[in-house]
Short mmCIF file of C-alpha atoms and ligand atoms in Angstrom, two decimals:
data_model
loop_
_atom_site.label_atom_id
_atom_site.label_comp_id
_atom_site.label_asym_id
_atom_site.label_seq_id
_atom_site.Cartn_x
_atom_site.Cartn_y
_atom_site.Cartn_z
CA UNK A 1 -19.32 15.29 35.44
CA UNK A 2 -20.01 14.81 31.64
CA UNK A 3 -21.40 11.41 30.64
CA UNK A 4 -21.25 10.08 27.37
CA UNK A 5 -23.05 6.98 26.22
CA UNK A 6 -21.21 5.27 23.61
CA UNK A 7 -21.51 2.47 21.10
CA UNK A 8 -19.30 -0.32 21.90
CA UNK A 9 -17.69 -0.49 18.64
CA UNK A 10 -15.89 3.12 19.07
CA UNK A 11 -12.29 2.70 19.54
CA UNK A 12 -9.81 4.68 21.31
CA UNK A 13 -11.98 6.26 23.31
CA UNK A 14 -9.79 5.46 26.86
CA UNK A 15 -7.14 7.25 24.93
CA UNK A 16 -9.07 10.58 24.00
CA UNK A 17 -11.11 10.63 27.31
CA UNK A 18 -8.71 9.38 30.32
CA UNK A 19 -9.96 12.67 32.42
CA UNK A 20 -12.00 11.83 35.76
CA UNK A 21 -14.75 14.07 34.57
CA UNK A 22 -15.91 12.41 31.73
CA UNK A 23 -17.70 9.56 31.97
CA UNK A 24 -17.54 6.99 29.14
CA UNK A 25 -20.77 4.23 29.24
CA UNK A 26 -21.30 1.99 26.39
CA UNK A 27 -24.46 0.50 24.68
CA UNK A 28 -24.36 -2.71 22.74
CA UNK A 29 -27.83 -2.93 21.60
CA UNK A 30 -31.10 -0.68 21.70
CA UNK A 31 -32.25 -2.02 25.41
CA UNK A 32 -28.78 -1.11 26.42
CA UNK A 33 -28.90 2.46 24.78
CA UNK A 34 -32.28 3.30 25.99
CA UNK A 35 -31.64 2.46 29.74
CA UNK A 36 -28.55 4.38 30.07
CA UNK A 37 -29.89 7.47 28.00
CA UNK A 38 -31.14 9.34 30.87
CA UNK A 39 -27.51 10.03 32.07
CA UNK A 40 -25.80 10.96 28.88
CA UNK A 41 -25.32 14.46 27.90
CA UNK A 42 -24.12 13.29 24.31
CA UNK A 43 -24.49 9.98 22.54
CA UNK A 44 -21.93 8.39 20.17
CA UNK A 45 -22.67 5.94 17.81
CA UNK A 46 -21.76 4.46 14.17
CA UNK A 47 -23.73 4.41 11.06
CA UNK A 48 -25.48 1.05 12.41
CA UNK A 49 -27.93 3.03 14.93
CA UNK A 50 -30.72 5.26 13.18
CA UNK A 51 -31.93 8.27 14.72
CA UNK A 52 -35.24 9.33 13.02
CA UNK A 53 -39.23 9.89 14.76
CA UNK A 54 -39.24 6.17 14.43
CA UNK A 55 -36.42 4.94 16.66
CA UNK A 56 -36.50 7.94 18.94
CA UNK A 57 -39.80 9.20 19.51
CA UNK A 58 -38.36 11.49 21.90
CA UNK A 59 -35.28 12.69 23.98
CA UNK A 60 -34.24 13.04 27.42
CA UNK A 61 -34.02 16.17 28.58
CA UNK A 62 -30.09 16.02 29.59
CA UNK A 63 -29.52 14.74 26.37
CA UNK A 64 -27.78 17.97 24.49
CA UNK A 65 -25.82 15.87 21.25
CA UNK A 66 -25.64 13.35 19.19
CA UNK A 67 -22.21 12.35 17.36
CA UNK A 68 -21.49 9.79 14.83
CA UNK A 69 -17.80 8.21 14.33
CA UNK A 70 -18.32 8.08 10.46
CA UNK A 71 -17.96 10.27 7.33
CA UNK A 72 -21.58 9.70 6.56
CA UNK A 73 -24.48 10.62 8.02
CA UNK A 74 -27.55 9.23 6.59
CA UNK A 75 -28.55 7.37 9.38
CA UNK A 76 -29.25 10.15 11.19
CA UNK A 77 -32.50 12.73 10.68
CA UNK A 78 -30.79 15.90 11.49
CA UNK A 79 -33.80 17.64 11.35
CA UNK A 80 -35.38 15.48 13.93
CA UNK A 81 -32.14 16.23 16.14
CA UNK A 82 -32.39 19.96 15.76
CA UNK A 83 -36.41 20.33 16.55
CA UNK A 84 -35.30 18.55 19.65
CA UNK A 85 -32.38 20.99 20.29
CA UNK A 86 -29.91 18.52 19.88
CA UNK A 87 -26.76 19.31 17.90
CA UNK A 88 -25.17 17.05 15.45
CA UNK A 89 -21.66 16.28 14.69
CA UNK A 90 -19.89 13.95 12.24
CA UNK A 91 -15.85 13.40 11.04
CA UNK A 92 -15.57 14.47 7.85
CA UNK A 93 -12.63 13.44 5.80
CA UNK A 94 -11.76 10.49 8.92
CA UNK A 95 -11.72 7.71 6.63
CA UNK A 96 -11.13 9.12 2.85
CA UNK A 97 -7.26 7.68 2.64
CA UNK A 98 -8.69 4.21 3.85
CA UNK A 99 -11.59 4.07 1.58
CA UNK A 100 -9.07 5.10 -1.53
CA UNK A 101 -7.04 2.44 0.08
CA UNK A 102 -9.58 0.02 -0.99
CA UNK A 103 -10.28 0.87 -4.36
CA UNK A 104 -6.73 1.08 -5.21
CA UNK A 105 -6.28 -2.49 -3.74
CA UNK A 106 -9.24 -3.33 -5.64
CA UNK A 107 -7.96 -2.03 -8.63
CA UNK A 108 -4.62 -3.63 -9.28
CA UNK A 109 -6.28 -7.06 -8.16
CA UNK A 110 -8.70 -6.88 -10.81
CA UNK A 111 -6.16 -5.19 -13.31
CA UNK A 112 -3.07 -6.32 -12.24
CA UNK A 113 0.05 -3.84 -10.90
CA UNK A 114 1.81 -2.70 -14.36
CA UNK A 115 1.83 0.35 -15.84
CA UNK A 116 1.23 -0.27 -19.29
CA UNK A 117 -1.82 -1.76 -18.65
CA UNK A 118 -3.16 0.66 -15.57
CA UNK A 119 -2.01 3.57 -17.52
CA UNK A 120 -4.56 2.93 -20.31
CA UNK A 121 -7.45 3.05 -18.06
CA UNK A 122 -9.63 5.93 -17.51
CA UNK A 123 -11.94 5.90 -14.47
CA UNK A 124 -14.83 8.29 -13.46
CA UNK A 125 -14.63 8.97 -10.01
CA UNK A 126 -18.24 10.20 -8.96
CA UNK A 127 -18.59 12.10 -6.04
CA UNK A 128 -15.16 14.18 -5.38
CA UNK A 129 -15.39 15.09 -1.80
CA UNK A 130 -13.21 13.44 0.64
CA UNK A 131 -13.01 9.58 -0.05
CA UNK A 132 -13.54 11.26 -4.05
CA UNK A 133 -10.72 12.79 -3.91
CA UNK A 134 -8.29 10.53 -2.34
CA UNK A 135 -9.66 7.82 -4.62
CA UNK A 136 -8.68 9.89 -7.42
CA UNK A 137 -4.71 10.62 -5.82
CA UNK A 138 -4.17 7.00 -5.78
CA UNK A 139 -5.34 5.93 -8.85
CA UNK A 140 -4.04 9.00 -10.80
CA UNK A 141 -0.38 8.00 -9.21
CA UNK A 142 -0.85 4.49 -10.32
CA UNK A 143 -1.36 6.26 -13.79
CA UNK A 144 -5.30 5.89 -14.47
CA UNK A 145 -6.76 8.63 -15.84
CA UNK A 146 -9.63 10.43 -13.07
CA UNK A 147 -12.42 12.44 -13.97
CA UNK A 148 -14.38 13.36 -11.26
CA UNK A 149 -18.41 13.57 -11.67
CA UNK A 150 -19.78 16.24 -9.19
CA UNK A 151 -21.88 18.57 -10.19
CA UNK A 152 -23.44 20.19 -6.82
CA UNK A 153 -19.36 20.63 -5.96
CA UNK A 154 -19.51 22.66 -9.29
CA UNK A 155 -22.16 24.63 -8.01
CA UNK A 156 -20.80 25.13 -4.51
CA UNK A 157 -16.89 25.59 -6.04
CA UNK A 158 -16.45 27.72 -9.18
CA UNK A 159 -12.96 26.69 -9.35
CA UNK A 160 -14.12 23.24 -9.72
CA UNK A 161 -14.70 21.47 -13.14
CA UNK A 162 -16.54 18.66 -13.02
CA UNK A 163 -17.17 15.76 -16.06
CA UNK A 164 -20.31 15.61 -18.02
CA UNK A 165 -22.02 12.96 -17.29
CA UNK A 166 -21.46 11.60 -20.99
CA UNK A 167 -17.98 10.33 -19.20
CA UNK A 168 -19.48 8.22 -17.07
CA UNK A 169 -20.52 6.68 -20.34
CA UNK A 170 -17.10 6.32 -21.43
CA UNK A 171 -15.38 5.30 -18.58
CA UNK A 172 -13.30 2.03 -18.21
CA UNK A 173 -14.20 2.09 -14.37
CA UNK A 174 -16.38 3.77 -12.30
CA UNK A 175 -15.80 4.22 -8.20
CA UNK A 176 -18.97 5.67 -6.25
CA UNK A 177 -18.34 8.18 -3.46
CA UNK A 178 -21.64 9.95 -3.01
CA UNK A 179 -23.73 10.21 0.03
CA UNK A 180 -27.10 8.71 -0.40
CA UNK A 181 -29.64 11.34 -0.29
CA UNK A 182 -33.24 11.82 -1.61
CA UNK A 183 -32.90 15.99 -1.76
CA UNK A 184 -33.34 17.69 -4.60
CA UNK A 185 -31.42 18.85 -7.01
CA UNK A 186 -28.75 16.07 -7.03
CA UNK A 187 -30.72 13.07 -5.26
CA UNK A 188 -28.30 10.13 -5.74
CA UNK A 189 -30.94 7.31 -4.67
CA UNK A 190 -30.03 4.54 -7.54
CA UNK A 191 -27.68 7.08 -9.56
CA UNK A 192 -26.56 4.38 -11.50
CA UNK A 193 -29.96 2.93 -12.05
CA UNK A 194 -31.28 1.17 -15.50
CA UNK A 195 -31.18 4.09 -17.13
CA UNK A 196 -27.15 4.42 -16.88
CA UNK A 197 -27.13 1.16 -18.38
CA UNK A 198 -29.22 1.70 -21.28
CA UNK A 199 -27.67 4.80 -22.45
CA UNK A 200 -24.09 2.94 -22.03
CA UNK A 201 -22.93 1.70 -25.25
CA UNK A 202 -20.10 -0.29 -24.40
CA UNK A 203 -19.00 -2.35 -21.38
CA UNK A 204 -17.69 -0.69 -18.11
CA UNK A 205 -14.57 -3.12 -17.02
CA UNK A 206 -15.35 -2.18 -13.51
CA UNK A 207 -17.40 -0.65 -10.93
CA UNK A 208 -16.69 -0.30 -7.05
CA UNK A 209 -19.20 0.64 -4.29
CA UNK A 210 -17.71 1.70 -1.62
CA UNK A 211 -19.91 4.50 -0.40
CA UNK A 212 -23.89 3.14 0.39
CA UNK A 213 -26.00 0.40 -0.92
CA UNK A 214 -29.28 2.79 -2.31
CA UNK A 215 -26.64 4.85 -4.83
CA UNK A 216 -26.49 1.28 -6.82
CA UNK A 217 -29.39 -0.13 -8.26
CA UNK A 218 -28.50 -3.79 -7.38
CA UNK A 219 -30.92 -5.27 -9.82
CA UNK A 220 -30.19 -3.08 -12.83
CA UNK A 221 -26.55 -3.61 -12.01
CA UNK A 222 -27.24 -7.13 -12.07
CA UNK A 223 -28.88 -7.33 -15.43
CA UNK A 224 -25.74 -5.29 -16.99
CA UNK A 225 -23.94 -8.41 -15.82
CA UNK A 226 -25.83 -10.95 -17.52
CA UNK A 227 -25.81 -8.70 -20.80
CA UNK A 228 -22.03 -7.89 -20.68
CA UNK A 229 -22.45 -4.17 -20.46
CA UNK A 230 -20.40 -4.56 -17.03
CA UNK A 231 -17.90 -6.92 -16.68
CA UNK A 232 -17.07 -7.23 -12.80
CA UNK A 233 -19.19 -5.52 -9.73
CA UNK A 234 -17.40 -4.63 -6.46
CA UNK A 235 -19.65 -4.32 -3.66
CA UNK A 236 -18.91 -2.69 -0.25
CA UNK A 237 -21.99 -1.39 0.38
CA UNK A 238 -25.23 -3.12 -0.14
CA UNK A 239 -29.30 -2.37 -0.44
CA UNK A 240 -31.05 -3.62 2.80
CA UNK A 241 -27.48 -3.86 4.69
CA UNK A 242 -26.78 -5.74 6.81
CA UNK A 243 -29.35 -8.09 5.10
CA UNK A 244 -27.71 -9.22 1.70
CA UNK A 245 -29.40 -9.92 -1.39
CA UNK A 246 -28.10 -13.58 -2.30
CA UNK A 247 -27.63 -13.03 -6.12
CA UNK A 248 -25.49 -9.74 -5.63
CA UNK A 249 -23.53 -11.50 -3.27
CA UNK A 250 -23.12 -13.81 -5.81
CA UNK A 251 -22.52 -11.48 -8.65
CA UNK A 252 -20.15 -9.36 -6.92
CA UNK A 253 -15.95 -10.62 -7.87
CA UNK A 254 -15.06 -9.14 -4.39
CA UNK A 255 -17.73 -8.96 -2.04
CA UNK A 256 -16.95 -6.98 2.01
CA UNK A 257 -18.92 -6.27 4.82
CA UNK A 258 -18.89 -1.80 4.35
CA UNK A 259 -15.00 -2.12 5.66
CA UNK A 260 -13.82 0.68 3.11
CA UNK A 261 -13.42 2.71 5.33
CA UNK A 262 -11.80 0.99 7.99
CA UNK A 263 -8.15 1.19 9.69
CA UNK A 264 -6.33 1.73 12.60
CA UNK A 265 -5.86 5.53 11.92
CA UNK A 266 -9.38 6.15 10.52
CA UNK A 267 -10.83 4.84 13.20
CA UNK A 268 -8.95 7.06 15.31
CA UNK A 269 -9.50 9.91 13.07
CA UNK A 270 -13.30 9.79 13.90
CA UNK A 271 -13.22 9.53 17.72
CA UNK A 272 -11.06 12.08 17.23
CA UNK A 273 -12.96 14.36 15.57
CA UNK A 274 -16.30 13.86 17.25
CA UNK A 275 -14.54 13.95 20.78
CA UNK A 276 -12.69 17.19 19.90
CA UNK A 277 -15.85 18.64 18.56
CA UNK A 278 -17.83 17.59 21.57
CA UNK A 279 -15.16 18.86 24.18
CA UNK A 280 -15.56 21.98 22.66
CA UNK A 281 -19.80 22.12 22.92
CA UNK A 282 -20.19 20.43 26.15
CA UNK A 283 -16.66 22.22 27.31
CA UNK A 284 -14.49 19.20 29.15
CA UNK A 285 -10.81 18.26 28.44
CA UNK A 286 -9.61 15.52 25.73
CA UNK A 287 -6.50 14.29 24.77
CA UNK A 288 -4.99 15.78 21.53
CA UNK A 289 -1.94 13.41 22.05
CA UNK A 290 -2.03 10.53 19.03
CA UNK A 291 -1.92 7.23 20.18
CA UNK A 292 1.10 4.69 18.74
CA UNK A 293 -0.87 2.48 16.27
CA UNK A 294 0.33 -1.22 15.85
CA UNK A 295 2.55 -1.52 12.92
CA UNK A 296 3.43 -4.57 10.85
CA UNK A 297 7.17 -4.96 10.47
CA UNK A 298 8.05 -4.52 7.02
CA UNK A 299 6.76 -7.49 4.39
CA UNK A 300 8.69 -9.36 1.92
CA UNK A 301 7.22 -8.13 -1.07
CA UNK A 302 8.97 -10.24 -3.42
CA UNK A 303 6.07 -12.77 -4.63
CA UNK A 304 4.78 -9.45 -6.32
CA UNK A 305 2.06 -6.59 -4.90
CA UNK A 306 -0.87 -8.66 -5.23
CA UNK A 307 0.21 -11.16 -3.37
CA UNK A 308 1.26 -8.33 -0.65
CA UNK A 309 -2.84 -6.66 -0.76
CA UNK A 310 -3.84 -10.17 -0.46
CA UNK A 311 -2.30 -10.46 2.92
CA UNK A 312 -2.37 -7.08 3.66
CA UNK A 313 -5.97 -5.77 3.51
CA UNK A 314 -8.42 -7.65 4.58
CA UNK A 315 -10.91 -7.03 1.74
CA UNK A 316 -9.29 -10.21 0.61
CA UNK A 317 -9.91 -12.59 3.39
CA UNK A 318 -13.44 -11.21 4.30
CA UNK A 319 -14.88 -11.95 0.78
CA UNK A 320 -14.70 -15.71 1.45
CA UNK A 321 -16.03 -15.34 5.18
CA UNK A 322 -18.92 -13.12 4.55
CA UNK A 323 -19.73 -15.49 0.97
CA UNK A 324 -19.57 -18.46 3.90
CA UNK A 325 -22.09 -16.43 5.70
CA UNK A 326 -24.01 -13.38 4.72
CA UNK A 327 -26.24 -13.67 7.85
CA UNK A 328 -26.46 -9.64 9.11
CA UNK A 329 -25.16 -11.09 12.43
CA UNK A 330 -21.96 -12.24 10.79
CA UNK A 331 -21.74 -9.36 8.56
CA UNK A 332 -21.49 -6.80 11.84
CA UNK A 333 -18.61 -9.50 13.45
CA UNK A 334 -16.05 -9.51 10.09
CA UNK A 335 -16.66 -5.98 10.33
CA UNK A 336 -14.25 -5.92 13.20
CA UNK A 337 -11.40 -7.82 11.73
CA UNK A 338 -11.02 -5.09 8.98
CA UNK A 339 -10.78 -2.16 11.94
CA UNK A 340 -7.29 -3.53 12.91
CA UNK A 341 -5.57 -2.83 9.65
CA UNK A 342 -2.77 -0.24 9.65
CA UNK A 343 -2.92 2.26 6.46
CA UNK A 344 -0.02 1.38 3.93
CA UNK A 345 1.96 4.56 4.16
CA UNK A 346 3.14 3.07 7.73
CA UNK A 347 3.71 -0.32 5.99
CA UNK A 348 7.67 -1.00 4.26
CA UNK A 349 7.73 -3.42 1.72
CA UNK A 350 11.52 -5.29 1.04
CA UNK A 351 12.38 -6.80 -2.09
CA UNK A 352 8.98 -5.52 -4.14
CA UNK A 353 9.98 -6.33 -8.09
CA UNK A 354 11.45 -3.17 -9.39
CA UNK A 355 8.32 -2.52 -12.24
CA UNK A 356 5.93 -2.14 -9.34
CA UNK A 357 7.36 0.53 -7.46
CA UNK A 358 5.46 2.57 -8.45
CA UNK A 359 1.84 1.40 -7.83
CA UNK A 360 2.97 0.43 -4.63
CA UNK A 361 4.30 4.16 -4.35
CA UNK A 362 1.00 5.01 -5.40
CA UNK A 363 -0.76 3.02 -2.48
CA UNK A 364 1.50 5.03 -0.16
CA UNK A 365 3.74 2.09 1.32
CA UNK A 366 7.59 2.71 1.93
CA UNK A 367 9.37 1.02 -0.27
CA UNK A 368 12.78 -0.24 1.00
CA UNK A 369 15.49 -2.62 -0.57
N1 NAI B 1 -17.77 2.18 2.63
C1 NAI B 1 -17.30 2.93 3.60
O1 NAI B 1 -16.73 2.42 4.53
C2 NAI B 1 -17.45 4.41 3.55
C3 NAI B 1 -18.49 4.99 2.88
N2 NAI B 1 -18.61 6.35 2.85
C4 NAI B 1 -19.74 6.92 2.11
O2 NAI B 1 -19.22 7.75 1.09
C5 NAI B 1 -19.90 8.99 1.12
C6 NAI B 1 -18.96 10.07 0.66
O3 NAI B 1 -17.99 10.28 1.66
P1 NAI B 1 -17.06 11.58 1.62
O4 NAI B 1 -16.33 11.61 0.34
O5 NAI B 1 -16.29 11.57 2.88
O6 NAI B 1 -18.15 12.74 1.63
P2 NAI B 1 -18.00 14.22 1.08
O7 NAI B 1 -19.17 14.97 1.58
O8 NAI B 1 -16.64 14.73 1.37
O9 NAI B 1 -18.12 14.08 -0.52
C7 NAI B 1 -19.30 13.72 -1.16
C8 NAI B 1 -19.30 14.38 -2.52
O10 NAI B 1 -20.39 13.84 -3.27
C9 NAI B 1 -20.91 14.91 -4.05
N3 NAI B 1 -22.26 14.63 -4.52
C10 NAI B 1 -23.42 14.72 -3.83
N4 NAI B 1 -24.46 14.40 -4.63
C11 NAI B 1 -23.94 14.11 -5.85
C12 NAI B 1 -24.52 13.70 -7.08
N5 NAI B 1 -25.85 13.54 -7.22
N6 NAI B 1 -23.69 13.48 -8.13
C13 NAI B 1 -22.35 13.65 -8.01
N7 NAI B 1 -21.76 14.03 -6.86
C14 NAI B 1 -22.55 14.25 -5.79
C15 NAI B 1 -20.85 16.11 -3.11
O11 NAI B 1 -20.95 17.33 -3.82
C16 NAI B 1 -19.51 15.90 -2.44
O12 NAI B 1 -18.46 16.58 -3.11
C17 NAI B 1 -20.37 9.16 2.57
O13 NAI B 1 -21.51 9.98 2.64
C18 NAI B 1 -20.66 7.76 2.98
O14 NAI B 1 -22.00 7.47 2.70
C19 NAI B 1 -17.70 7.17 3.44
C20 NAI B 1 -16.64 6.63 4.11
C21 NAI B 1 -16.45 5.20 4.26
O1 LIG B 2 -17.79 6.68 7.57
C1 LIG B 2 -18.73 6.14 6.96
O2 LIG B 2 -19.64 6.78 6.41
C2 LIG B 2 -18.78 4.68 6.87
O3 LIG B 2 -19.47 4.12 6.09
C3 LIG B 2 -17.92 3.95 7.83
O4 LIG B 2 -16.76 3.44 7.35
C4 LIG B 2 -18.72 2.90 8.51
O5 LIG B 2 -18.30 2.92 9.80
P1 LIG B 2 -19.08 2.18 10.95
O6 LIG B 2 -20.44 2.68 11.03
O7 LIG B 2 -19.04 0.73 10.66
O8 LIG B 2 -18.26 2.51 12.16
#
């Protein structure tokens, strides 16, 4: 028997893991985790547990991995995993079509759906990995021009150019997608810190963070605000999560609780991944079958496609909740709402006005009469 201790949060795991030999517990908060330990062979958790010397001083001894269901993996020393002999997996690339789901949603509600205007935009996209990248597809559909800031993907890719960083000084928009890290050469703690601001010389329209509160400076951000050098902040991610600072909540035009990422199919994506990887390593049988999301039926799109992302993705209807309250206990519950959304390339849309087919192509929804 294989037993895997799993945070309660990690969906479709009854799906992957129906097989009598794998056992499935679940923890819901540290005294949970660290009674049930003992028995797991792997633990699975989200980017809300840390793993470091702090929070586990040591390991059991059955204990033989540690997964997370996420894209990013800061959370987790993998250093302290490996002088433990514990391996380490993640999902890479599980979420990257929701997250550039969000920032294209974000986009036309700030800008607006037509072409004339979104075509005249150009947007630095910094970080080009996975949610970089898809970021990038969306907008460059919608007819935004993408340059994508990465220099350690230069170094690692030669085929790959990336922008000086003199266009993130010129850039209508800017869209984060880094990982935070501290190591050296390309540490991207505060990237955009005061120093971005004072070498910019004229105001950014937008800028989205969508990949970790730490790559922001919240308070230099904050002062661009008040001296016009940006004109509208939207935050995903925060410094401190799940504990909010007041006056960025307050500053940000759309303000979530880190839902990026989240959808039906990313969700699966990443117990996917991690339970494929982990079948593999700890050798017991899961279930490569996909499961049949819930789909809307198709929307009458005819008040227009802001109106549809308004209903649609629940960016929309969180900002009010979590502005009603930031509390971190709150923060973790909206969280869930956002998991049940279905990606918009399942999603038809009936009687969208004819000048924004193609943004909405863009966004990946099936357009129908
Ligand atoms: N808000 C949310 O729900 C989500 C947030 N994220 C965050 O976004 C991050 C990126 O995710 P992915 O794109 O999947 O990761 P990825 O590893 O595919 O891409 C990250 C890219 O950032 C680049 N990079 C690293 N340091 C840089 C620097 N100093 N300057 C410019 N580029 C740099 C890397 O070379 C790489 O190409 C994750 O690490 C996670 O923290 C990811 C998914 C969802
Ligand atoms: O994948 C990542 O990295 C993220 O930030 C996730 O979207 C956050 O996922 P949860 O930790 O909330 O499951």
């Amino acid at each position: 028997m294989i037993t895997l201790l799993c945070e309660n949060h990690i969906p479709w795991l009854k799906h992957l893991l129906p097989h009598p030999e794998v056992q499935v517990l679940s923890f819901w908060d540290d005294v949970s985790l660290h009674e049930q330990l003992p028995q797991a062979d792997a633990l699975l958790i989200r980017t809300v547990t840390r793993i470091n010397p702090v929070t586990f001083p040591q390991f059991p001894a059955r204990l033989k991995a540690v997964a997370t269901a996420t894209a990013g993996f800061d959370h987790v020393d993998q250093n302290w995993l490996a002088l433990n002999g514990i391996r380490f997996f993640y999902a890479p690339g599980c979420n990257a079509r929701s997250v550039g789901e969000y920032v294209g949603s974000c986009v036309v509600a700030h800008f607006g759906s037509e072409p004339q205007i979104l075509t005249k935009l150009t947007a630095s996209i910094i970080g080009c990995g996975q949610t970089g990248s898809h970021t990038t597809v969306i907008l460059e559909q919608m007819g935004v021009r993408c340059m994508g800031y990465d220099p350690p993907k230069a170094a690692r890719e030669p085929d790959f150019k990336t922008a000086d960083f003199e266009a993130l000084l010129e850039a209508d928009l800017i869209s984060l997608h880094v990982p935070l890290t501290p190591v050296l050469p390309h540490p991207t703690q505060n990237l955009l810190g005061a120093d971005f601001w004072e070498r910019r010389k004229k105001p950014l329209r937008l800028l989205i963070n969508a990949a970790r509160g730490g790559v922001l400076d919240e308070t230099a951000a904050r002062n661009a605000l008040k001296s016009g050098l940006l004109q509208t902040l939207i935050l995903d991610v925060w410094e401190n999560e799940p504990q909010l600072s007041p006056e960025s909540l307050h500053t940000a035009t759309i303000a979530t609780p880190h839902i990026a990422g989240y959808s039906q199919q990313a969700k699966y994506n990443a117990s996917r991944i991690i339970c494929e990887a982990l079948s593999h390593y700890l050798d017991f049988p899961f279930n490569p079958q996909p499961p049949a999301f819930a789909v809307p039926e198709p929307v009458d799109a005819s008040a227009g496609l802001q109106d549809v992302l308004h209903s649609l993705h629940p960016a929309f209807s969180l900002d009010p909740k979590l502005r009603a309250n930031p509390a971190p206990a709150s923060f973790a519950t909206l969280r869930n709402e956002a998991a049940q959304r279905c990606e918009f390339r399942f999603i038809g849309l009936q009687k969208l006005p004819e000048p924004e087919h193609p943004t909405a192509k863009a966004l990946g929804f099936i357009l129908q009469p």
